[in-house]
Amino acid sequence: MPVLGDLRVLDFSRYIAGPYCASVLGDLGAEVVRIEPVGGGEDRRLIPVTDDGDGALFLQLNRNKKSLAVDAASSEGRQIVERLTCTADVVITNMPVGTLKRHGLDYETLRRLKPDIIATNLSAFGPKGPLGGRTGFDAVAQAVSGAAYLGGSPSRPSRAASSYVDYGTGLAGAVGTLAAIIHRLKTGEGQNVQASLLATAFTFINAAHIEAAVKGTDRRPYGNRSPNSAPSDFFPTLDGAIAVQVVGNPMFRRWARLMDRPELARDPRFDSDAARGQNGLALSRVMRKWTKTRTTAQAIEQLGRAGIPSGPVYSPHQAIGDPDIMESGVLGTVSQPGVGTALPIANLLVQLQSIGQSVRAPAPSAGQHTAQVLRAIGYSDEEIAHLARKGCVGAPELLHRESTEA
């Protein structure tokens, strides 16, 4: 039996952090029902790749889920949401506190419907303080934490291409939800779980804050280089570029021998990681001169034999074309309606002995499971069809069947 096989999760969230939190629980076997407006949520269309215009982010983050399309603003829709909440274990949202209350999705309202409910909310700035009601996205959190400043150049801050704050917040929400599940098993009590982009962004670069507070250090932007060790940068090769990271004195001595520059290991400018980080430009010049005379494969092979971490700088297209990466198991494949090729979707980040491939089903079409979900909470097909004709729910398969039979 899947780890969370007896758990029902209602996912009211949009875009990345909340849907990713829910998808982690779905990968672990929970039944995850995505609640979205009739016709589909606004987050379906980012990076469109299917015939219907569904986007790559949506397809990744909503695998293993069911779709219930409902007009939650209608009286009939609110009744559906309340009845469904009474059968749920977890409700996932990503809204500021005030918005949660307006929609009846705050913890106090939910626990009146289901006393042991676990309410997991992933917001931009958390529930406390003057920032609590503000909305935000990943790049905003990268900016306010200092990460975009340090990762750019002196004249141009730069956000990371990956929305790591969103994904990290989704993981935090999943960890908090799993802890709440364990707490409920022990006590019977529900839980109000909160995670935020702000907390994730500050956590992931917190060492820089500690250094600034303790030593008064005001770091300048360092782009791809590391201020804490060297050589640590991206370097050009004859046919591309590679990333190299040298950390620790033993590794630096091996690197110096590989460069045929053993005297560098005795140079006082490079006698520690901190010193090498401070004087990293000189070491990067040595590394760059070496890599420019070799192909990517030659450089990586020689660095590997010396025990020095390195890897090619790939485009996304090159990354999925590397057979070694594909054989590592980090990506699963799933067939998606409206797409002519199998999708390479990242598997669950951790591997459990009791779980095989975590991506079991593709992302659903809008309202694909409306009839199935409503039947499970006591609605008849006649009632569902009536609600669909009124526009209170989206049940395309049921209405199509009715029209065909007529």
CSV table of C-alpha atoms in Angstrom, one decimal:
chain,number,residue,atom,x,y,z
A,1,MET,CA,0.0,0.0,0.0
A,2,PRO,CA,1.3,3.5,-0.8
A,3,VAL,CA,2.7,5.4,2.2
A,4,LEU,CA,-0.2,7.9,2.3
A,5,GLY,CA,-2.7,5.7,0.5
A,6,ASP,CA,-5.6,6.4,2.9
A,7,LEU,CA,-5.2,10.2,2.8
A,8,ARG,CA,-7.4,12.7,1.0
A,9,VAL,CA,-5.9,16.1,0.1
A,10,LEU,CA,-7.8,19.0,-1.3
A,11,ASP,CA,-5.5,21.3,-3.3
A,12,PHE,CA,-6.9,24.9,-3.8
A,13,SER,CA,-3.5,26.3,-4.6
A,14,ARG,CA,-2.1,27.7,-7.9
A,15,TYR,CA,1.2,28.1,-9.8
A,16,ILE,CA,4.2,26.4,-8.1
A,17,ALA,CA,4.7,26.3,-4.3
A,18,GLY,CA,1.2,25.0,-3.3
A,19,PRO,CA,0.8,22.6,-6.2
A,20,TYR,CA,4.3,21.2,-5.7
A,21,CYS,CA,3.5,20.6,-2.0
A,22,ALA,CA,0.4,18.7,-3.0
A,23,SER,CA,2.2,16.8,-5.7
A,24,VAL,CA,4.8,15.5,-3.1
A,25,LEU,CA,1.9,14.1,-1.1
A,26,GLY,CA,0.4,12.6,-4.3
A,27,ASP,CA,3.7,11.0,-5.2
A,28,LEU,CA,3.6,9.4,-1.7
A,29,GLY,CA,0.2,7.9,-2.5
A,30,ALA,CA,-2.4,10.4,-1.2
A,31,GLU,CA,-5.5,11.0,-3.2
A,32,VAL,CA,-5.1,14.7,-4.2
A,33,VAL,CA,-8.1,16.5,-5.6
A,34,ARG,CA,-7.3,19.8,-7.4
A,35,ILE,CA,-10.1,22.3,-6.9
A,36,GLU,CA,-10.3,24.7,-9.8
A,37,PRO,CA,-12.8,27.0,-11.5
A,38,VAL,CA,-15.0,25.7,-14.2
A,39,GLY,CA,-12.9,25.8,-17.4
A,40,GLY,CA,-9.7,25.5,-15.5
A,41,GLY,CA,-7.4,27.6,-13.3
A,42,GLU,CA,-5.3,30.5,-14.6
A,43,ASP,CA,-2.1,28.6,-13.9
A,44,ARG,CA,-2.8,26.0,-16.5
A,45,ARG,CA,-1.4,28.2,-19.4
A,46,LEU,CA,2.2,29.0,-18.4
A,47,ILE,CA,4.7,27.6,-20.9
A,48,PRO,CA,2.0,26.0,-23.1
A,49,VAL,CA,3.0,22.6,-24.6
A,50,THR,CA,-0.3,20.6,-25.2
A,51,ASP,CA,-2.9,20.9,-28.0
A,52,ASP,CA,-5.2,22.5,-25.4
A,53,GLY,CA,-2.6,25.0,-24.2
A,54,ASP,CA,-1.8,23.4,-20.9
A,55,GLY,CA,1.6,24.4,-19.7
A,56,ALA,CA,4.8,22.6,-18.8
A,57,LEU,CA,4.7,23.8,-15.1
A,58,PHE,CA,1.1,22.6,-14.8
A,59,LEU,CA,1.9,19.2,-16.2
A,60,GLN,CA,4.8,18.7,-13.9
A,61,LEU,CA,3.1,20.0,-10.7
A,62,ASN,CA,-0.3,18.4,-11.1
A,63,ARG,CA,0.6,14.8,-12.0
A,64,ASN,CA,-1.1,12.1,-9.9
A,65,LYS,CA,-4.1,14.5,-9.1
A,66,LYS,CA,-7.8,14.5,-9.8
A,67,SER,CA,-9.5,17.7,-11.1
A,68,LEU,CA,-12.8,18.9,-9.6
A,69,ALA,CA,-14.0,22.0,-11.5
A,70,VAL,CA,-16.5,24.0,-9.4
A,71,ASP,CA,-17.8,27.6,-9.1
A,72,ALA,CA,-16.9,28.0,-5.4
A,73,ALA,CA,-18.6,31.4,-5.4
A,74,SER,CA,-22.0,29.9,-6.0
A,75,SER,CA,-24.1,28.6,-3.2
A,76,GLU,CA,-24.1,25.2,-4.7
A,77,GLY,CA,-20.4,25.3,-5.2
A,78,ARG,CA,-19.8,26.4,-1.6
A,79,GLN,CA,-21.9,23.5,-0.4
A,80,ILE,CA,-19.8,21.1,-2.5
A,81,VAL,CA,-16.6,22.5,-1.0
A,82,GLU,CA,-17.9,22.1,2.5
A,83,ARG,CA,-19.1,18.6,2.0
A,84,LEU,CA,-15.8,17.6,0.4
A,85,THR,CA,-13.9,19.3,3.3
A,86,CYS,CA,-15.8,17.1,5.7
A,87,THR,CA,-14.2,14.0,4.0
A,88,ALA,CA,-10.7,15.4,3.7
A,89,ASP,CA,-7.5,15.1,5.8
A,90,VAL,CA,-5.5,18.0,4.4
A,91,VAL,CA,-6.5,21.3,2.7
A,92,ILE,CA,-3.7,23.1,0.8
A,93,THR,CA,-3.9,26.8,-0.1
A,94,ASN,CA,-1.6,29.6,-1.1
A,95,MET,CA,-3.2,32.8,-0.1
A,96,PRO,CA,-2.7,35.7,2.3
A,97,VAL,CA,-4.6,35.4,5.6
A,98,GLY,CA,-7.3,37.9,4.7
A,99,THR,CA,-8.0,36.1,1.4
A,100,LEU,CA,-8.3,32.8,3.1
A,101,LYS,CA,-10.9,34.1,5.5
A,102,ARG,CA,-12.9,35.6,2.6
A,103,HIS,CA,-13.0,32.3,0.9
A,104,GLY,CA,-13.8,30.3,4.1
A,105,LEU,CA,-10.5,28.4,3.8
A,106,ASP,CA,-8.8,29.7,7.0
A,107,TYR,CA,-8.0,27.1,9.7
A,108,GLU,CA,-10.7,28.2,12.1
A,109,THR,CA,-13.4,27.9,9.4
A,110,LEU,CA,-12.1,24.6,8.2
A,111,ARG,CA,-11.9,23.0,11.6
A,112,ARG,CA,-15.5,23.8,12.3
A,113,LEU,CA,-16.3,21.6,9.4
A,114,LYS,CA,-13.7,18.9,10.3
A,115,PRO,CA,-12.2,19.3,13.8
A,116,ASP,CA,-9.0,17.2,12.9
A,117,ILE,CA,-8.4,18.9,9.6
A,118,ILE,CA,-4.8,19.8,8.6
A,119,ALA,CA,-4.7,23.2,6.9
A,120,THR,CA,-1.5,23.9,5.0
A,121,ASN,CA,-1.1,27.4,3.7
A,122,LEU,CA,1.9,28.6,1.6
A,123,SER,CA,2.0,32.3,1.3
A,124,ALA,CA,4.4,34.9,0.0
A,125,PHE,CA,5.3,36.6,3.3
A,126,GLY,CA,3.7,34.5,6.0
A,127,PRO,CA,0.9,35.3,8.4
A,128,LYS,CA,2.6,37.8,10.7
A,129,GLY,CA,3.8,41.4,10.7
A,130,PRO,CA,3.1,44.2,8.2
A,131,LEU,CA,4.2,42.0,5.2
A,132,GLY,CA,1.6,39.3,6.0
A,133,GLY,CA,-1.1,40.5,3.7
A,134,ARG,CA,1.1,41.0,0.6
A,135,THR,CA,1.3,38.8,-2.4
A,136,GLY,CA,4.5,37.8,-4.1
A,137,PHE,CA,6.3,35.4,-6.4
A,138,ASP,CA,9.6,33.6,-6.4
A,139,ALA,CA,11.7,36.4,-7.9
A,140,VAL,CA,10.4,38.9,-5.3
A,141,ALA,CA,11.6,36.6,-2.5
A,142,GLN,CA,14.9,36.1,-4.1
A,143,ALA,CA,15.3,39.9,-4.3
A,144,VAL,CA,14.4,40.7,-0.7
A,145,SER,CA,16.5,38.0,0.8
A,146,GLY,CA,19.7,39.3,-0.9
A,147,ALA,CA,20.2,36.3,-3.1
A,148,ALA,CA,19.5,38.2,-6.4
A,149,TYR,CA,21.9,40.9,-5.4
A,150,LEU,CA,24.8,38.4,-4.7
A,151,GLY,CA,24.1,36.3,-7.7
A,152,GLY,CA,24.3,39.1,-10.2
A,153,SER,CA,26.9,41.6,-11.2
A,154,PRO,CA,27.6,45.0,-9.5
A,155,SER,CA,25.3,46.8,-11.9
A,156,ARG,CA,22.7,44.1,-12.5
A,157,PRO,CA,21.1,41.9,-9.8
A,158,SER,CA,20.0,38.5,-11.2
A,159,ARG,CA,17.4,36.0,-10.1
A,160,ALA,CA,18.1,32.3,-10.5
A,161,ALA,CA,16.6,30.7,-13.6
A,162,SER,CA,15.1,28.0,-11.4
A,163,SER,CA,12.2,29.0,-9.1
A,164,TYR,CA,14.0,27.5,-6.2
A,165,VAL,CA,12.1,29.6,-3.6
A,166,ASP,CA,8.8,28.3,-4.8
A,167,TYR,CA,9.9,24.7,-4.9
A,168,GLY,CA,11.6,25.0,-1.5
A,169,THR,CA,8.5,26.4,0.0
A,170,GLY,CA,6.5,23.5,-1.5
A,171,LEU,CA,8.9,21.0,0.1
A,172,ALA,CA,8.6,22.9,3.4
A,173,GLY,CA,4.9,22.7,3.2
A,174,ALA,CA,5.0,19.0,2.5
A,175,VAL,CA,7.4,18.4,5.5
A,176,GLY,CA,5.1,20.4,7.8
A,177,THR,CA,2.1,18.5,6.5
A,178,LEU,CA,3.7,15.1,7.1
A,179,ALA,CA,4.7,16.3,10.7
A,180,ALA,CA,1.1,17.3,11.2
A,181,ILE,CA,-0.1,13.9,10.0
A,182,ILE,CA,2.2,12.2,12.6
A,183,HIS,CA,1.0,14.6,15.3
A,184,ARG,CA,-2.7,13.8,14.5
A,185,LEU,CA,-2.0,10.1,14.6
A,186,LYS,CA,-0.6,10.6,18.2
A,187,THR,CA,-3.1,13.1,19.5
A,188,GLY,CA,-6.1,13.2,17.2
A,189,GLU,CA,-5.6,16.9,16.8
A,190,GLY,CA,-5.5,18.9,13.5
A,191,GLN,CA,-2.9,21.5,12.7
A,192,ASN,CA,-2.5,24.9,11.1
A,193,VAL,CA,0.7,24.6,8.9
A,194,GLN,CA,2.2,27.7,7.5
A,195,ALA,CA,5.1,28.1,5.1
A,196,SER,CA,6.2,31.2,3.1
A,197,LEU,CA,8.4,32.2,0.2
A,198,LEU,CA,10.1,34.7,2.5
A,199,ALA,CA,11.1,32.1,5.1
A,200,THR,CA,12.4,29.8,2.3
A,201,ALA,CA,14.4,32.5,0.6
A,202,PHE,CA,16.0,33.6,3.9
A,203,THR,CA,16.7,30.0,5.0
A,204,PHE,CA,18.5,29.2,1.7
A,205,ILE,CA,20.9,32.1,2.0
A,206,ASN,CA,21.0,32.5,5.8
A,207,ALA,CA,24.8,32.0,6.0
A,208,ALA,CA,25.3,35.3,4.3
A,209,HIS,CA,23.0,37.0,6.8
A,210,ILE,CA,25.0,35.5,9.7
A,211,GLU,CA,28.3,36.6,8.2
A,212,ALA,CA,26.9,40.1,7.7
A,213,ALA,CA,25.6,40.3,11.3
A,214,VAL,CA,28.7,38.8,13.0
A,215,LYS,CA,31.5,40.3,10.9
A,216,GLY,CA,29.8,43.3,9.3
A,217,THR,CA,30.8,41.9,5.9
A,218,ASP,CA,29.1,43.6,3.0
A,219,ARG,CA,29.6,41.1,0.2
A,220,ARG,CA,29.7,42.4,-3.4
A,221,PRO,CA,27.9,40.4,-6.1
A,222,TYR,CA,29.9,37.4,-7.2
A,223,GLY,CA,27.9,35.8,-10.0
A,224,ASN,CA,28.9,32.2,-10.7
A,225,ARG,CA,32.0,32.4,-8.5
A,226,SER,CA,32.0,31.3,-4.9
A,227,PRO,CA,33.3,33.8,-2.3
A,228,ASN,CA,34.0,30.9,0.0
A,229,SER,CA,36.3,28.7,-2.0
A,230,ALA,CA,38.1,28.6,-5.4
A,231,PRO,CA,38.5,27.8,-8.1
A,232,SER,CA,34.7,27.6,-8.2
A,233,ASP,CA,33.2,29.0,-11.4
A,234,PHE,CA,32.0,28.2,-14.9
A,235,PHE,CA,34.9,27.7,-17.4
A,236,PRO,CA,34.9,27.6,-21.2
A,237,THR,CA,36.1,24.5,-23.1
A,238,LEU,CA,36.8,23.9,-26.8
A,239,ASP,CA,33.1,22.8,-27.3
A,240,GLY,CA,31.2,24.3,-24.4
A,241,ALA,CA,31.6,25.0,-20.8
A,242,ILE,CA,32.0,23.2,-17.5
A,243,ALA,CA,31.3,23.9,-13.8
A,244,VAL,CA,34.1,23.2,-11.4
A,245,GLN,CA,34.1,23.4,-7.6
A,246,VAL,CA,37.3,23.0,-5.5
A,247,VAL,CA,36.6,22.9,-1.8
A,248,GLY,CA,39.1,22.0,1.0
A,249,ASN,CA,42.9,21.9,1.2
A,250,PRO,CA,43.3,18.2,0.1
A,251,MET,CA,41.2,18.8,-3.1
A,252,PHE,CA,43.0,22.1,-3.8
A,253,ARG,CA,46.4,20.3,-3.6
A,254,ARG,CA,45.1,17.7,-6.1
A,255,TRP,CA,43.8,20.5,-8.4
A,256,ALA,CA,47.2,22.3,-8.2
A,257,ARG,CA,49.0,19.1,-9.3
A,258,LEU,CA,46.6,18.6,-12.1
A,259,MET,CA,47.2,22.2,-13.3
A,260,ASP,CA,50.9,21.4,-13.1
A,261,ARG,CA,51.1,24.3,-10.6
A,262,PRO,CA,52.0,22.5,-7.3
A,263,GLU,CA,53.5,25.7,-5.9
A,264,LEU,CA,50.0,27.2,-5.7
A,265,ALA,CA,49.3,24.9,-2.8
A,266,ARG,CA,52.1,26.6,-0.9
A,267,ASP,CA,51.1,30.2,-1.7
A,268,PRO,CA,49.8,32.0,1.4
A,269,ARG,CA,47.1,33.7,-0.7
A,270,PHE,CA,45.6,30.2,-1.2
A,271,ASP,CA,46.1,28.5,2.2
A,272,SER,CA,42.5,28.2,3.1
A,273,ASP,CA,39.0,28.1,1.5
A,274,ALA,CA,38.4,31.7,2.7
A,275,ALA,CA,41.7,32.9,1.3
A,276,ARG,CA,41.1,31.2,-2.0
A,277,GLY,CA,37.6,32.7,-2.2
A,278,GLN,CA,39.0,36.1,-1.6
A,279,ASN,CA,41.6,35.6,-4.3
A,280,GLY,CA,39.5,33.5,-6.6
A,281,LEU,CA,40.0,35.5,-9.8
A,282,ALA,CA,43.7,34.5,-10.0
A,283,LEU,CA,42.8,30.8,-9.6
A,284,SER,CA,40.0,31.1,-12.2
A,285,ARG,CA,42.5,32.5,-14.7
A,286,VAL,CA,44.6,29.4,-14.2
A,287,MET,CA,41.6,27.1,-14.5
A,288,ARG,CA,40.3,28.9,-17.6
A,289,LYS,CA,43.7,28.6,-19.4
A,290,TRP,CA,43.6,24.9,-18.8
A,291,THR,CA,40.0,24.2,-19.8
A,292,LYS,CA,40.2,26.3,-23.0
A,293,THR,CA,42.6,23.7,-24.5
A,294,ARG,CA,40.4,20.7,-23.8
A,295,THR,CA,36.9,19.5,-24.9
A,296,THR,CA,34.2,19.3,-22.2
A,297,ALA,CA,34.6,15.5,-22.1
A,298,GLN,CA,38.4,15.6,-21.8
A,299,ALA,CA,38.3,18.2,-19.0
A,300,ILE,CA,35.6,16.3,-17.0
A,301,GLU,CA,37.4,13.0,-17.4
A,302,GLN,CA,40.7,14.4,-16.1
A,303,LEU,CA,39.1,16.3,-13.3
A,304,GLY,CA,37.2,13.2,-12.3
A,305,ARG,CA,40.4,11.1,-12.1
A,306,ALA,CA,41.8,13.8,-9.8
A,307,GLY,CA,38.7,13.6,-7.6
A,308,ILE,CA,37.5,17.1,-8.4
A,309,PRO,CA,33.8,17.8,-8.9
A,310,SER,CA,32.8,19.0,-12.3
A,311,GLY,CA,30.0,18.8,-14.8
A,312,PRO,CA,29.0,20.2,-18.2
A,313,VAL,CA,27.0,23.4,-18.5
A,314,TYR,CA,24.0,22.1,-20.3
A,315,SER,CA,20.9,23.7,-21.9
A,316,PRO,CA,17.7,21.9,-20.8
A,317,HIS,CA,17.6,20.2,-24.2
A,318,GLN,CA,21.1,18.9,-23.7
A,319,ALA,CA,20.4,17.8,-20.2
A,320,ILE,CA,17.6,15.4,-21.2
A,321,GLY,CA,19.7,14.2,-24.1
A,322,ASP,CA,22.4,12.9,-21.7
A,323,PRO,CA,21.9,9.1,-21.4
A,324,ASP,CA,23.7,8.9,-18.1
A,325,ILE,CA,21.3,11.4,-16.6
A,326,MET,CA,18.3,9.5,-18.0
A,327,GLU,CA,19.6,6.3,-16.6
A,328,SER,CA,20.0,7.8,-13.1
A,329,GLY,CA,16.2,7.7,-12.5
A,330,VAL,CA,15.8,11.3,-11.7
A,331,LEU,CA,13.2,11.7,-14.5
A,332,GLY,CA,10.2,9.5,-15.0
A,333,THR,CA,8.1,9.5,-18.2
A,334,VAL,CA,4.4,9.9,-18.6
A,335,SER,CA,2.1,10.0,-21.6
A,336,GLN,CA,0.0,13.2,-21.7
A,337,PRO,CA,-3.1,13.6,-23.9
A,338,GLY,CA,-2.4,16.3,-26.5
A,339,VAL,CA,1.3,15.8,-26.5
A,340,GLY,CA,3.0,13.7,-29.1
A,341,THR,CA,5.9,12.6,-27.0
A,342,ALA,CA,6.3,11.1,-23.5
A,343,LEU,CA,7.0,13.8,-20.9
A,344,PRO,CA,10.2,13.7,-18.9
A,345,ILE,CA,8.8,14.6,-15.4
A,346,ALA,CA,11.0,14.7,-12.4
A,347,ASN,CA,10.3,11.8,-9.9
A,348,LEU,CA,9.8,12.3,-6.2
A,349,LEU,CA,13.0,13.8,-4.8
A,350,VAL,CA,13.5,10.9,-2.4
A,351,GLN,CA,13.4,7.2,-3.0
A,352,LEU,CA,11.4,4.9,-0.7
A,353,GLN,CA,11.6,1.1,-0.9
A,354,SER,CA,7.8,0.9,-0.9
A,355,ILE,CA,7.4,3.3,-3.8
A,356,GLY,CA,8.2,2.5,-7.4
A,357,GLN,CA,8.0,5.2,-10.0
A,358,SER,CA,6.3,8.1,-8.3
A,359,VAL,CA,4.7,9.7,-11.4
A,360,ARG,CA,1.8,7.3,-12.0
A,361,ALA,CA,-0.7,9.5,-13.9
A,362,PRO,CA,-0.6,12.6,-16.0
A,363,ALA,CA,-2.0,16.0,-15.0
A,364,PRO,CA,-5.8,16.0,-15.4
A,365,SER,CA,-7.9,18.1,-17.8
A,366,ALA,CA,-10.2,20.6,-16.2
A,367,GLY,CA,-13.0,18.9,-14.5
A,368,GLN,CA,-11.9,15.4,-15.6
A,369,HIS,CA,-12.8,13.8,-12.3
A,370,THR,CA,-15.7,16.1,-11.2
A,371,ALA,CA,-18.3,13.4,-11.5
A,372,GLN,CA,-16.1,10.8,-9.8
A,373,VAL,CA,-15.4,13.0,-6.8
A,374,LEU,CA,-19.0,14.2,-6.4
A,375,ARG,CA,-20.3,10.6,-6.6
A,376,ALA,CA,-18.0,9.7,-3.8
A,377,ILE,CA,-19.5,12.3,-1.5
A,378,GLY,CA,-23.1,11.4,-2.3
A,379,TYR,CA,-24.2,13.2,-5.4
A,380,SER,CA,-26.2,11.3,-8.0
A,381,ASP,CA,-25.4,11.6,-11.7
A,382,GLU,CA,-28.7,13.5,-12.2
A,383,GLU,CA,-27.6,16.1,-9.6
A,384,ILE,CA,-24.2,16.4,-11.1
A,385,ALA,CA,-25.6,16.9,-14.6
A,386,HIS,CA,-28.0,19.6,-13.2
A,387,LEU,CA,-25.1,21.4,-11.5
A,388,ALA,CA,-23.1,21.2,-14.7
A,389,ARG,CA,-25.9,22.6,-16.9
A,390,LYS,CA,-26.2,25.5,-14.4
A,391,GLY,CA,-22.4,26.2,-14.7
A,392,CYS,CA,-21.8,25.4,-11.0
A,393,VAL,CA,-19.4,22.5,-11.8
A,394,GLY,CA,-17.5,21.4,-14.9
A,395,ALA,CA,-18.2,17.8,-15.7
A,396,PRO,CA,-17.4,17.5,-19.4
A,397,GLU,CA,-17.3,13.7,-19.6
A,398,LEU,CA,-20.8,13.3,-18.0
A,399,LEU,CA,-22.4,16.0,-20.2
A,400,HIS,CA,-20.7,14.5,-23.3
A,401,ARG,CA,-22.1,11.1,-22.3
A,402,GLU,CA,-25.6,12.6,-21.8
A,403,SER,CA,-25.5,14.3,-25.2
A,404,THR,CA,-24.3,11.1,-26.9
A,405,GLU,CA,-27.1,9.0,-25.3
A,406,ALA,CA,-29.7,11.6,-26.3
